[in-house]
PDB file of N, CA and C in Angstrom:
ATOM      1  N   UNK A   1       0.841  -1.185   0.000  1.00 59.00           N
ATOM      2  CA  UNK A   1       0.000   0.000   0.000  1.00 59.00           C
ATOM      3  C   UNK A   1       0.884   1.246   0.000  1.00 59.00           C
ATOM      4  N   UNK A   2       0.579   2.201  -0.846  1.00 78.00           N
ATOM      5  CA  UNK A   2       1.376   3.422  -0.969  1.00 78.00           C
ATOM      6  C   UNK A   2       1.179   4.325   0.248  1.00 78.00           C
ATOM      7  N   UNK A   3       2.247   5.007   0.621  1.00 86.00           N
ATOM      8  CA  UNK A   3       2.176   5.964   1.723  1.00 86.00           C
ATOM      9  C   UNK A   3       1.375   7.188   1.273  1.00 86.00           C
ATOM     10  N   UNK A   4       0.584   7.778   2.174  1.00 90.00           N
ATOM     11  CA  UNK A   4      -0.139   9.000   1.823  1.00 90.00           C
ATOM     12  C   UNK A   4       0.840  10.123   1.460  1.00 90.00           C
ATOM     13  N   UNK A   5       0.349  11.058   0.674  1.00 90.00           N
ATOM     14  CA  UNK A   5       1.136  12.208   0.248  1.00 90.00           C
ATOM     15  C   UNK A   5       0.456  13.465   0.764  1.00 90.00           C
ATOM     16  N   UNK A   6       1.263  14.425   1.224  1.00 91.00           N
ATOM     17  CA  UNK A   6       0.756  15.718   1.671  1.00 91.00           C
ATOM     18  C   UNK A   6       1.029  16.730   0.568  1.00 91.00           C
ATOM     19  N   UNK A   7      -0.034  17.341   0.058  1.00 91.00           N
ATOM     20  CA  UNK A   7       0.093  18.378  -0.968  1.00 91.00           C
ATOM     21  C   UNK A   7      -0.025  19.734  -0.280  1.00 91.00           C
ATOM     22  N   UNK A   8       0.927  20.621  -0.539  1.00 92.00           N
ATOM     23  CA  UNK A   8       0.925  21.960   0.041  1.00 92.00           C
ATOM     24  C   UNK A   8       0.516  22.948  -1.040  1.00 92.00           C
ATOM     25  N   UNK A   9      -0.631  23.563  -0.874  1.00 83.00           N
ATOM     26  CA  UNK A   9      -1.188  24.428  -1.915  1.00 83.00           C
ATOM     27  C   UNK A   9      -0.258  25.594  -2.258  1.00 83.00           C
ATOM     28  N   UNK A  10       0.237  26.331  -1.290  1.00 76.00           N
ATOM     29  CA  UNK A  10       1.042  27.517  -1.569  1.00 76.00           C
ATOM     30  C   UNK A  10       2.366  27.184  -2.241  1.00 76.00           C
ATOM     31  N   UNK A  11       2.908  26.028  -1.960  1.00 72.00           N
ATOM     32  CA  UNK A  11       4.216  25.657  -2.499  1.00 72.00           C
ATOM     33  C   UNK A  11       4.120  24.796  -3.749  1.00 72.00           C
ATOM     34  N   UNK A  12       2.928  24.373  -4.100  1.00 75.00           N
ATOM     35  CA  UNK A  12       2.742  23.449  -5.229  1.00 75.00           C
ATOM     36  C   UNK A  12       3.707  22.276  -5.121  1.00 75.00           C
ATOM     37  N   UNK A  13       3.816  21.728  -3.912  1.00 77.00           N
ATOM     38  CA  UNK A  13       4.726  20.603  -3.692  1.00 77.00           C
ATOM     39  C   UNK A  13       3.992  19.462  -3.006  1.00 77.00           C
ATOM     40  N   UNK A  14       4.609  18.286  -3.061  1.00 83.00           N
ATOM     41  CA  UNK A  14       4.044  17.086  -2.449  1.00 83.00           C
ATOM     42  C   UNK A  14       5.108  16.436  -1.576  1.00 83.00           C
ATOM     43  N   UNK A  15       4.719  16.036  -0.363  1.00 82.00           N
ATOM     44  CA  UNK A  15       5.635  15.433   0.603  1.00 82.00           C
ATOM     45  C   UNK A  15       5.202  14.008   0.905  1.00 82.00           C
ATOM     46  N   UNK A  16       6.156  13.122   0.975  1.00 81.00           N
ATOM     47  CA  UNK A  16       5.887  11.738   1.353  1.00 81.00           C
ATOM     48  C   UNK A  16       5.768  11.640   2.866  1.00 81.00           C
ATOM     49  N   UNK A  17       4.940  10.740   3.348  1.00 77.00           N
ATOM     50  CA  UNK A  17       4.772  10.527   4.788  1.00 77.00           C
ATOM     51  C   UNK A  17       5.550   9.316   5.269  1.00 77.00           C
ATOM     52  N   UNK A  18       6.448   8.808   4.488  1.00 68.00           N
ATOM     53  CA  UNK A  18       7.124   7.546   4.743  1.00 68.00           C
ATOM     54  C   UNK A  18       7.822   7.394   6.070  1.00 68.00           C
ATOM     55  N   UNK A  19       7.161   6.813   7.052  1.00 61.00           N
ATOM     56  CA  UNK A  19       7.757   6.317   8.277  1.00 61.00           C
ATOM     57  C   UNK A  19       8.353   7.309   9.254  1.00 61.00           C
ATOM     58  N   UNK A  20       8.050   8.573   9.147  1.00 56.00           N
ATOM     59  CA  UNK A  20       8.606   9.548  10.092  1.00 56.00           C
ATOM     60  C   UNK A  20       8.008   9.323  11.478  1.00 56.00           C
ATOM     61  N   UNK A  21       8.844   9.434  12.511  1.00 58.00           N
ATOM     62  CA  UNK A  21       8.360   9.295  13.888  1.00 58.00           C
ATOM     63  C   UNK A  21       7.881  10.630  14.440  1.00 58.00           C
ATOM     64  N   UNK A  22       7.982  11.665  13.647  1.00 68.00           N
ATOM     65  CA  UNK A  22       7.472  12.980  14.027  1.00 68.00           C
ATOM     66  C   UNK A  22       6.565  13.440  12.901  1.00 68.00           C
ATOM     67  N   UNK A  23       6.047  14.631  12.999  1.00 79.00           N
ATOM     68  CA  UNK A  23       5.163  15.134  11.957  1.00 79.00           C
ATOM     69  C   UNK A  23       5.870  15.119  10.610  1.00 79.00           C
ATOM     70  N   UNK A  24       5.205  14.622   9.563  1.00 81.00           N
ATOM     71  CA  UNK A  24       5.825  14.663   8.234  1.00 81.00           C
ATOM     72  C   UNK A  24       6.204  16.079   7.811  1.00 81.00           C
ATOM     73  N   UNK A  25       5.429  17.086   8.235  1.00 86.00           N
ATOM     74  CA  UNK A  25       5.772  18.472   7.896  1.00 86.00           C
ATOM     75  C   UNK A  25       7.084  18.870   8.554  1.00 86.00           C
ATOM     76  N   UNK A  26       7.247  18.499   9.800  1.00 82.00           N
ATOM     77  CA  UNK A  26       8.482  18.799  10.524  1.00 82.00           C
ATOM     78  C   UNK A  26       9.658  18.029   9.920  1.00 82.00           C
ATOM     79  N   UNK A  27       9.431  16.786   9.544  1.00 80.00           N
ATOM     80  CA  UNK A  27      10.488  15.971   8.950  1.00 80.00           C
ATOM     81  C   UNK A  27      10.978  16.560   7.630  1.00 80.00           C
ATOM     82  N   UNK A  28      10.079  17.226   6.890  1.00 81.00           N
ATOM     83  CA  UNK A  28      10.443  17.852   5.611  1.00 81.00           C
ATOM     84  C   UNK A  28      10.778  19.332   5.773  1.00 81.00           C
ATOM     85  N   UNK A  29      10.940  19.786   7.008  1.00 84.00           N
ATOM     86  CA  UNK A  29      11.336  21.154   7.349  1.00 84.00           C
ATOM     87  C   UNK A  29      10.382  22.210   6.794  1.00 84.00           C
ATOM     88  N   UNK A  30       9.084  21.913   6.827  1.00 86.00           N
ATOM     89  CA  UNK A  30       8.069  22.893   6.460  1.00 86.00           C
ATOM     90  C   UNK A  30       7.859  23.781   7.682  1.00 86.00           C
ATOM     91  N   UNK A  31       7.946  25.105   7.527  1.00 87.00           N
ATOM     92  CA  UNK A  31       7.859  26.000   8.686  1.00 87.00           C
ATOM     93  C   UNK A  31       6.447  26.077   9.284  1.00 87.00           C
ATOM     94  N   UNK A  32       6.196  25.226  10.253  1.00 89.00           N
ATOM     95  CA  UNK A  32       4.942  25.210  11.001  1.00 89.00           C
ATOM     96  C   UNK A  32       5.311  25.356  12.468  1.00 89.00           C
ATOM     97  N   UNK A  33       4.542  26.147  13.206  1.00 90.00           N
ATOM     98  CA  UNK A  33       4.811  26.383  14.625  1.00 90.00           C
ATOM     99  C   UNK A  33       4.431  25.151  15.441  1.00 90.00           C
ATOM    100  N   UNK A  34       5.422  24.427  15.951  1.00 86.00           N
ATOM    101  CA  UNK A  34       5.175  23.278  16.820  1.00 86.00           C
ATOM    102  C   UNK A  34       5.570  23.655  18.241  1.00 86.00           C
ATOM    103  N   UNK A  35       4.658  23.538  19.182  1.00 89.00           N
ATOM    104  CA  UNK A  35       4.945  23.839  20.584  1.00 89.00           C
ATOM    105  C   UNK A  35       4.879  22.562  21.422  1.00 89.00           C
ATOM    106  N   UNK A  36       3.672  22.079  21.671  1.00 89.00           N
ATOM    107  CA  UNK A  36       3.484  20.959  22.601  1.00 89.00           C
ATOM    108  C   UNK A  36       3.687  19.589  21.956  1.00 89.00           C
ATOM    109  N   UNK A  37       3.449  19.482  20.671  1.00 87.00           N
ATOM    110  CA  UNK A  37       3.542  18.219  19.922  1.00 87.00           C
ATOM    111  C   UNK A  37       2.590  17.136  20.446  1.00 87.00           C
ATOM    112  N   UNK A  38       1.527  17.552  21.104  1.00 90.00           N
ATOM    113  CA  UNK A  38       0.575  16.570  21.633  1.00 90.00           C
ATOM    114  C   UNK A  38      -0.885  17.002  21.477  1.00 90.00           C
ATOM    115  N   UNK A  39      -1.149  18.077  20.746  1.00 93.00           N
ATOM    116  CA  UNK A  39      -2.525  18.514  20.542  1.00 93.00           C
ATOM    117  C   UNK A  39      -3.104  19.311  21.682  1.00 93.00           C
ATOM    118  N   UNK A  40      -2.259  19.827  22.550  1.00 94.00           N
ATOM    119  CA  UNK A  40      -2.715  20.569  23.722  1.00 94.00           C
ATOM    120  C   UNK A  40      -2.880  22.061  23.439  1.00 94.00           C
ATOM    121  N   UNK A  41      -1.917  22.659  22.715  1.00 95.00           N
ATOM    122  CA  UNK A  41      -1.911  24.118  22.578  1.00 95.00           C
ATOM    123  C   UNK A  41      -2.581  24.637  21.307  1.00 95.00           C
ATOM    124  N   UNK A  42      -2.576  23.869  20.233  1.00 95.00           N
ATOM    125  CA  UNK A  42      -3.191  24.311  18.982  1.00 95.00           C
ATOM    126  C   UNK A  42      -2.343  25.256  18.153  1.00 95.00           C
ATOM    127  N   UNK A  43      -1.084  25.473  18.525  1.00 95.00           N
ATOM    128  CA  UNK A  43      -0.220  26.413  17.800  1.00 95.00           C
ATOM    129  C   UNK A  43       0.048  25.987  16.361  1.00 95.00           C
ATOM    130  N   UNK A  44      -0.022  24.712  16.070  1.00 94.00           N
ATOM    131  CA  UNK A  44       0.310  24.192  14.738  1.00 94.00           C
ATOM    132  C   UNK A  44      -0.901  24.108  13.808  1.00 94.00           C
ATOM    133  N   UNK A  45      -2.036  24.590  14.228  1.00 96.00           N
ATOM    134  CA  UNK A  45      -3.301  24.456  13.490  1.00 96.00           C
ATOM    135  C   UNK A  45      -3.157  24.882  12.019  1.00 96.00           C
ATOM    136  N   UNK A  46      -3.633  24.014  11.102  1.00 96.00           N
ATOM    137  CA  UNK A  46      -3.617  24.290   9.663  1.00 96.00           C
ATOM    138  C   UNK A  46      -4.974  23.957   9.060  1.00 96.00           C
ATOM    139  N   UNK A  47      -5.251  24.547   7.892  1.00 97.00           N
ATOM    140  CA  UNK A  47      -6.487  24.234   7.161  1.00 97.00           C
ATOM    141  C   UNK A  47      -6.301  22.986   6.320  1.00 97.00           C
ATOM    142  N   UNK A  48      -7.210  22.048   6.486  1.00 97.00           N
ATOM    143  CA  UNK A  48      -7.247  20.828   5.682  1.00 97.00           C
ATOM    144  C   UNK A  48      -8.212  21.074   4.529  1.00 97.00           C
ATOM    145  N   UNK A  49      -7.682  21.094   3.306  1.00 97.00           N
ATOM    146  CA  UNK A  49      -8.500  21.384   2.131  1.00 97.00           C
ATOM    147  C   UNK A  49      -9.090  20.130   1.508  1.00 97.00           C
ATOM    148  N   UNK A  50      -8.389  19.011   1.649  1.00 97.00           N
ATOM    149  CA  UNK A  50      -8.873  17.749   1.085  1.00 97.00           C
ATOM    150  C   UNK A  50      -8.222  16.593   1.820  1.00 97.00           C
ATOM    151  N   UNK A  51      -8.916  15.463   1.885  1.00 97.00           N
ATOM    152  CA  UNK A  51      -8.380  14.266   2.518  1.00 97.00           C
ATOM    153  C   UNK A  51      -8.836  14.105   3.952  1.00 97.00           C
ATOM    154  N   UNK A  52      -8.242  13.129   4.621  1.00 96.00           N
ATOM    155  CA  UNK A  52      -8.644  12.772   5.982  1.00 96.00           C
ATOM    156  C   UNK A  52      -7.409  12.424   6.803  1.00 96.00           C
ATOM    157  N   UNK A  53      -7.441  12.792   8.087  1.00 95.00           N
ATOM    158  CA  UNK A  53      -6.349  12.456   9.003  1.00 95.00           C
ATOM    159  C   UNK A  53      -6.903  11.663  10.177  1.00 95.00           C
ATOM    160  N   UNK A  54      -5.994  11.000  10.904  1.00 94.00           N
ATOM    161  CA  UNK A  54      -6.372  10.323  12.147  1.00 94.00           C
ATOM    162  C   UNK A  54      -5.431  10.827  13.237  1.00 94.00           C
ATOM    163  N   UNK A  55      -5.955  10.896  14.448  1.00 94.00           N
ATOM    164  CA  UNK A  55      -5.173  11.364  15.597  1.00 94.00           C
ATOM    165  C   UNK A  55      -4.710  10.176  16.423  1.00 94.00           C
ATOM    166  N   UNK A  56      -3.489  10.269  16.938  1.00 87.00           N
ATOM    167  CA  UNK A  56      -2.965   9.227  17.823  1.00 87.00           C
ATOM    168  C   UNK A  56      -3.875   9.103  19.041  1.00 87.00           C
ATOM    169  N   UNK A  57      -4.255  10.259  19.580  1.00 89.00           N
ATOM    170  CA  UNK A  57      -5.282  10.350  20.610  1.00 89.00           C
ATOM    171  C   UNK A  57      -5.960  11.692  20.421  1.00 89.00           C
ATOM    172  N   UNK A  58      -7.198  11.804  20.836  1.00 92.00           N
ATOM    173  CA  UNK A  58      -7.983  13.012  20.601  1.00 92.00           C
ATOM    174  C   UNK A  58      -7.280  14.233  21.206  1.00 92.00           C
ATOM    175  N   UNK A  59      -7.033  15.289  20.409  1.00 94.00           N
ATOM    176  CA  UNK A  59      -6.340  16.469  20.933  1.00 94.00           C
ATOM    177  C   UNK A  59      -7.201  17.225  21.941  1.00 94.00           C
ATOM    178  N   UNK A  60      -6.547  17.897  22.879  1.00 94.00           N
ATOM    179  CA  UNK A  60      -7.255  18.712  23.868  1.00 94.00           C
ATOM    180  C   UNK A  60      -7.614  20.081  23.308  1.00 94.00           C
ATOM    181  N   UNK A  61      -6.805  20.600  22.387  1.00 95.00           N
ATOM    182  CA  UNK A  61      -7.091  21.891  21.763  1.00 95.00           C
ATOM    183  C   UNK A  61      -8.313  21.759  20.859  1.00 95.00           C
ATOM    184  N   UNK A  62      -9.059  22.840  20.734  1.00 95.00           N
ATOM    185  CA  UNK A  62     -10.222  22.848  19.846  1.00 95.00           C
ATOM    186  C   UNK A  62      -9.754  22.709  18.401  1.00 95.00           C
ATOM    187  N   UNK A  63     -10.379  21.803  17.666  1.00 96.00           N
ATOM    188  CA  UNK A  63     -10.083  21.616  16.244  1.00 96.00           C
ATOM    189  C   UNK A  63     -11.385  21.841  15.488  1.00 96.00           C
ATOM    190  N   UNK A  64     -11.449  22.952  14.762  1.00 96.00           N
ATOM    191  CA  UNK A  64     -12.660  23.292  14.022  1.00 96.00           C
ATOM    192  C   UNK A  64     -12.806  22.482  12.746  1.00 96.00           C
ATOM    193  N   UNK A  65     -13.952  22.606  12.144  1.00 96.00           N
ATOM    194  CA  UNK A  65     -14.233  21.923  10.872  1.00 96.00           C
ATOM    195  C   UNK A  65     -13.232  22.413   9.821  1.00 96.00           C
ATOM    196  N   UNK A  66     -12.594  21.485   9.137  1.00 97.00           N
ATOM    197  CA  UNK A  66     -11.631  21.848   8.108  1.00 97.00           C
ATOM    198  C   UNK A  66     -10.264  22.226   8.648  1.00 97.00           C
ATOM    199  N   UNK A  67      -9.992  21.905   9.907  1.00 98.00           N
ATOM    200  CA  UNK A  67      -8.688  22.189  10.521  1.00 98.00           C
ATOM    201  C   UNK A  67      -8.059  20.888  11.010  1.00 98.00           C
ATOM    202  N   UNK A  68      -6.734  20.905  11.126  1.00 96.00           N
ATOM    203  CA  UNK A  68      -6.017  19.782  11.735  1.00 96.00           C
ATOM    204  C   UNK A  68      -4.910  20.323  12.622  1.00 96.00           C
ATOM    205  N   UNK A  69      -4.425  19.475  13.512  1.00 95.00           N
ATOM    206  CA  UNK A  69      -3.236  19.755  14.319  1.00 95.00           C
ATOM    207  C   UNK A  69      -2.162  18.772  13.858  1.00 95.00           C
ATOM    208  N   UNK A  70      -1.272  19.195  12.952  1.00 92.00           N
ATOM    209  CA  UNK A  70      -0.311  18.262  12.365  1.00 92.00           C
ATOM    210  C   UNK A  70       0.707  17.689  13.341  1.00 92.00           C
ATOM    211  N   UNK A  71       0.808  18.261  14.535  1.00 90.00           N
ATOM    212  CA  UNK A  71       1.763  17.734  15.514  1.00 90.00           C
ATOM    213  C   UNK A  71       1.358  16.358  16.027  1.00 90.00           C
ATOM    214  N   UNK A  72       0.071  16.014  15.899  1.00 91.00           N
ATOM    215  CA  UNK A  72      -0.396  14.770  16.522  1.00 91.00           C
ATOM    216  C   UNK A  72      -1.342  13.966  15.639  1.00 91.00           C
ATOM    217  N   UNK A  73      -1.264  14.164  14.333  1.00 91.00           N
ATOM    218  CA  UNK A  73      -2.102  13.377  13.434  1.00 91.00           C
ATOM    219  C   UNK A  73      -1.293  12.906  12.237  1.00 91.00           C
ATOM    220  N   UNK A  74      -1.832  11.916  11.562  1.00 88.00           N
ATOM    221  CA  UNK A  74      -1.224  11.393  10.338  1.00 88.00           C
ATOM    222  C   UNK A  74      -2.300  11.267   9.275  1.00 88.00           C
ATOM    223  N   UNK A  75      -1.929  11.461   8.013  1.00 92.00           N
ATOM    224  CA  UNK A  75      -2.915  11.320   6.938  1.00 92.00           C
ATOM    225  C   UNK A  75      -3.400   9.874   6.804  1.00 92.00           C
ATOM    226  N   UNK A  76      -4.692   9.718   6.581  1.00 92.00           N
ATOM    227  CA  UNK A  76      -5.271   8.414   6.283  1.00 92.00           C
ATOM    228  C   UNK A  76      -5.069   8.126   4.795  1.00 92.00           C
ATOM    229  N   UNK A  77      -5.208   9.174   3.995  1.00 93.00           N
ATOM    230  CA  UNK A  77      -4.990   9.107   2.555  1.00 93.00           C
ATOM    231  C   UNK A  77      -4.312  10.411   2.140  1.00 93.00           C
ATOM    232  N   UNK A  78      -4.166  10.660   0.852  1.00 94.00           N
ATOM    233  CA  UNK A  78      -3.551  11.906   0.404  1.00 94.00           C
ATOM    234  C   UNK A  78      -4.352  13.087   0.936  1.00 94.00           C
ATOM    235  N   UNK A  79      -3.645  14.123   1.386  1.00 95.00           N
ATOM    236  CA  UNK A  79      -4.304  15.321   1.898  1.00 95.00           C
ATOM    237  C   UNK A  79      -3.733  16.555   1.211  1.00 95.00           C
ATOM    238  N   UNK A  80      -4.506  17.642   1.266  1.00 96.00           N
ATOM    239  CA  UNK A  80      -4.038  18.938   0.782  1.00 96.00           C
ATOM    240  C   UNK A  80      -4.190  19.931   1.921  1.00 96.00           C
ATOM    241  N   UNK A  81      -3.123  20.684   2.185  1.00 94.00           N
ATOM    242  CA  UNK A  81      -3.110  21.647   3.282  1.00 94.00           C
ATOM    243  C   UNK A  81      -2.875  23.054   2.768  1.00 94.00           C
ATOM    244  N   UNK A  82      -3.401  24.018   3.510  1.00 93.00           N
ATOM    245  CA  UNK A  82      -3.100  25.425   3.275  1.00 93.00           C
ATOM    246  C   UNK A  82      -2.239  25.895   4.435  1.00 93.00           C
ATOM    247  N   UNK A  83      -1.047  26.384   4.121  1.00 86.00           N
ATOM    248  CA  UNK A  83      -0.128  26.849   5.174  1.00 86.00           C
ATOM    249  C   UNK A  83      -0.450  28.254   5.596  1.00 86.00           C
TER     250      UNK A  83
END
């Protein structure tokens, strides 16, 4: 099964999610504000334009419709994000 791909709208680029133990965005050095890395603070909040993610455990920070906390989730399938 192919690894999900993260598409970044502003950069017109695609990132592989292959086996990183941290956020794929952080692994690819995409400038996103990471503070708690556990879904507590919400500092890393991004807009999810397409696709679906799953959380390791439900984040404590509020996550609105069409938003994700990339510090504590992984794509289920290909996703598109707005930075």
